[in-house]
Amino acid sequence: SAETPRSKSLPPKNSAIVSTDGERWRHHYVQGLKDRVSDEFEWPSEEVDGRTCGSFGHPELCGKPCIRFYFGNCTKGLQCQFCHLEHDEPKRKLDKVQRRNLDNLSEPQVISLVLHQLQTRSRQQGLNDQLILVLACLRREVRLWRLKDRHFASHEARLQRELRGSFANVFKKLSVARLLDLLKNHPAVSEDLKDQVLGLLASAAGSP
């Protein structure tokens, strides 16, 4: 009988199984990143000052507010994937025109654009250590596109100036978590890269 297809939102059961040369290379590259920084950084895996896994990086990088905790009946404890800390500001979103313009970008364009703002925001919020693997992975993706696509490389500087000008006002208001959501929800970004980003974030938060 035919095998039931796996949902694109879920990583493969065995992370070592990759189906293409590109996915195999990316898997080994990310594993190498983890190995190289393992001696220098230790990611928190336990609650610190009342914080759960979902509260990691609050308020820039945390999960959505935990409704059950708000009503006093969250039973997940330290392993709750939602944030147990107070959120003072509402979640900022792109409007329909901004969303449409963003969705029309190619994978290298959106990665380069979001990476620029991620680096700025993480530096401002003191999250460089927590995001070191994610930023390194995305930088590598941009470098590979420069090597593979001569047209992209020759026009990248001009293109990025135009894109940053178009999105600057809204992007500078977005948290790190919202910027990463733009990548995770973008139709042009490969499912493999999305899984890699999610996996690196889980490693940073000490999630199982």
Coordinates of C-alpha atoms in Angstrom, one line a residue:
S1 CA 0.0 0.0 0.0
A2 CA 1.1 3.6 -0.7
E3 CA 2.9 5.3 2.2
T4 CA 1.0 8.1 3.8
P5 CA 2.8 11.4 2.9
R6 CA 4.4 13.3 5.8
S7 CA 3.1 16.7 6.7
K8 CA 5.4 19.4 5.5
S9 CA 5.3 21.1 8.9
L10 CA 6.9 18.2 10.6
P11 CA 10.5 17.2 10.5
P12 CA 11.4 13.6 9.4
K13 CA 11.3 11.0 12.2
N14 CA 15.0 10.3 11.6
S15 CA 16.8 13.6 11.2
A16 CA 19.7 11.8 9.6
I17 CA 17.6 10.8 6.6
V18 CA 17.9 13.3 3.8
S19 CA 16.5 12.9 0.3
T20 CA 18.8 15.1 -1.8
D21 CA 22.4 16.1 -2.0
G22 CA 21.4 19.7 -1.0
E23 CA 19.5 18.5 2.0
R24 CA 22.3 16.1 3.0
W25 CA 24.9 18.9 2.7
R26 CA 22.7 21.3 4.8
H27 CA 22.1 18.6 7.5
H28 CA 25.9 18.0 7.9
Y29 CA 26.5 21.8 7.8
V30 CA 24.0 22.5 10.7
Q31 CA 25.4 19.6 12.7
G32 CA 28.8 21.0 12.2
L33 CA 27.7 24.3 13.5
K34 CA 26.3 22.7 16.7
D35 CA 29.5 20.8 17.2
R36 CA 31.7 23.9 16.8
V37 CA 29.8 26.0 19.4
S38 CA 29.0 23.3 21.9
D39 CA 32.1 24.0 23.9
E40 CA 31.5 27.7 24.1
F41 CA 27.7 28.0 24.7
E42 CA 25.3 26.2 27.0
W43 CA 21.7 26.6 26.1
P44 CA 19.2 26.9 29.0
S45 CA 17.1 23.8 29.4
E46 CA 15.5 24.5 32.8
E47 CA 13.3 27.2 34.2
V48 CA 15.1 30.4 35.2
D49 CA 13.4 32.9 37.4
G50 CA 10.0 31.4 36.8
R51 CA 10.5 31.0 33.0
T52 CA 9.3 28.1 30.9
C53 CA 10.7 26.8 27.6
G54 CA 8.1 28.9 25.9
S55 CA 9.3 32.0 27.8
F56 CA 12.8 31.7 26.3
G57 CA 14.0 35.0 24.9
H58 CA 11.1 37.0 26.3
P59 CA 9.8 39.2 24.9
E60 CA 11.7 39.1 21.6
L61 CA 12.0 35.4 21.0
C62 CA 9.3 33.8 23.2
G63 CA 6.2 31.8 22.2
K64 CA 2.7 33.1 22.3
P65 CA 1.2 34.0 25.8
C66 CA -0.1 30.9 27.6
I67 CA -3.8 31.3 28.0
R68 CA -4.0 28.4 30.5
F69 CA -1.4 30.0 32.7
Y70 CA -3.4 33.3 32.5
F71 CA -6.4 31.4 34.0
G72 CA -4.2 29.6 36.4
N73 CA -4.6 26.0 35.1
C74 CA -1.5 25.3 33.0
T75 CA -0.2 21.8 33.9
K76 CA 2.8 21.7 31.6
G77 CA 5.3 23.3 34.1
L78 CA 8.8 24.0 32.8
Q79 CA 8.0 22.2 29.5
C80 CA 5.2 24.6 28.5
Q81 CA 5.9 25.8 24.9
F82 CA 3.9 29.0 25.6
C83 CA 5.1 32.1 27.4
H84 CA 4.2 32.6 31.1
L85 CA 5.5 36.2 31.2
E86 CA 3.6 39.4 30.7
H87 CA 3.3 40.8 27.2
D88 CA 2.9 44.6 27.3
E89 CA 2.6 45.3 23.5
P90 CA 0.2 43.7 21.0
K91 CA 1.6 41.4 18.3
R92 CA 2.6 43.5 15.3
K93 CA 1.7 42.3 11.8
L94 CA 2.1 43.2 8.2
D95 CA -0.9 44.7 6.4
K96 CA -2.3 43.1 3.2
V97 CA -0.2 45.1 0.8
Q98 CA 3.0 44.5 2.7
R99 CA 2.2 40.8 3.0
R100 CA 1.6 40.6 -0.8
N101 CA 4.8 42.4 -1.6
L102 CA 6.8 40.1 0.7
D103 CA 5.2 37.0 -0.7
N104 CA 6.3 38.0 -4.2
L105 CA 10.0 37.9 -3.2
S106 CA 12.2 34.9 -4.1
E107 CA 13.8 32.7 -1.5
P108 CA 17.2 34.4 -1.6
Q109 CA 15.6 37.9 -1.5
V110 CA 13.5 37.2 1.5
I111 CA 16.3 35.4 3.4
S112 CA 18.7 38.2 2.7
L113 CA 16.1 40.9 3.7
V114 CA 15.0 39.2 6.9
L115 CA 18.6 38.3 7.8
H116 CA 19.6 41.9 7.7
Q117 CA 16.9 42.9 10.2
L118 CA 17.5 39.8 12.4
Q119 CA 21.1 40.7 12.8
T120 CA 20.2 44.3 13.7
R121 CA 17.4 43.3 16.1
S122 CA 19.3 40.5 17.8
R123 CA 22.3 42.9 18.4
Q124 CA 20.0 45.6 19.8
Q125 CA 18.2 43.1 22.1
G126 CA 21.4 41.2 23.2
L127 CA 20.3 38.0 21.6
N128 CA 23.4 37.3 19.5
D129 CA 24.4 34.3 21.6
Q130 CA 21.0 32.7 21.5
L131 CA 20.6 33.2 17.8
I132 CA 24.2 32.4 16.8
L133 CA 23.3 29.1 15.0
V134 CA 20.2 30.5 13.2
L135 CA 22.2 33.6 12.0
A136 CA 25.1 31.5 10.8
C137 CA 22.8 29.1 8.9
L138 CA 21.0 32.0 7.1
R139 CA 24.3 33.8 6.3
R140 CA 25.5 30.6 4.7
E141 CA 22.3 30.4 2.6
V142 CA 22.9 33.9 1.3
R143 CA 26.6 33.1 0.5
L144 CA 25.5 30.0 -1.4
W145 CA 23.0 32.0 -3.5
R146 CA 25.7 34.5 -4.4
L147 CA 27.9 31.7 -5.7
K148 CA 25.1 29.9 -7.6
D149 CA 23.3 32.8 -9.1
R150 CA 25.5 35.4 -10.8
H151 CA 22.5 37.6 -11.6
F152 CA 21.5 37.7 -8.0
A153 CA 25.0 38.5 -6.9
S154 CA 25.5 41.3 -9.3
H155 CA 22.3 43.1 -8.4
E156 CA 22.1 42.2 -4.7
A157 CA 23.3 45.5 -3.3
R158 CA 20.9 47.6 -5.3
L159 CA 18.0 45.2 -4.7
Q160 CA 18.6 45.1 -1.0
R161 CA 18.6 48.9 -0.8
E162 CA 15.3 49.0 -2.5
L163 CA 13.8 46.2 -0.4
R164 CA 15.0 47.6 2.9
G165 CA 13.6 51.0 2.0
S166 CA 10.2 49.5 1.2
F167 CA 10.0 47.4 4.4
A168 CA 12.1 49.4 6.8
N169 CA 9.3 51.1 8.7
V170 CA 7.4 47.9 9.4
F171 CA 10.4 45.6 9.9
K172 CA 12.0 47.7 12.6
K173 CA 8.8 47.3 14.7
L174 CA 8.8 43.5 14.5
S175 CA 10.2 41.3 17.2
V176 CA 12.8 38.6 16.5
A177 CA 10.0 36.0 16.8
R178 CA 7.9 37.8 14.2
L179 CA 10.8 38.2 11.8
L180 CA 11.4 34.4 12.1
D181 CA 7.7 33.8 11.4
L182 CA 8.1 35.7 8.1
L183 CA 10.6 33.1 7.1
K184 CA 8.7 30.1 8.4
N185 CA 5.5 31.2 6.6
H186 CA 7.0 32.4 3.3
P187 CA 5.9 30.3 0.3
A188 CA 9.2 30.6 -1.5
V189 CA 11.4 29.4 1.5
S190 CA 12.1 25.6 1.3
E191 CA 10.5 23.3 3.8
D192 CA 14.0 21.9 4.5
L193 CA 15.4 25.3 5.5
K194 CA 12.3 26.0 7.6
D195 CA 12.8 22.7 9.5
Q196 CA 16.5 23.6 10.0
V197 CA 15.6 27.0 11.5
L198 CA 12.9 25.5 13.8
G199 CA 15.4 22.8 14.9
L200 CA 18.1 25.4 15.7
L201 CA 15.7 27.5 17.7
A202 CA 14.6 24.4 19.7
S203 CA 18.3 23.7 20.4
A204 CA 18.8 27.2 21.6
A205 CA 15.8 27.0 23.9
G206 CA 16.8 23.6 25.3
S207 CA 13.6 22.1 24.0
P208 CA 13.3 18.3 23.5

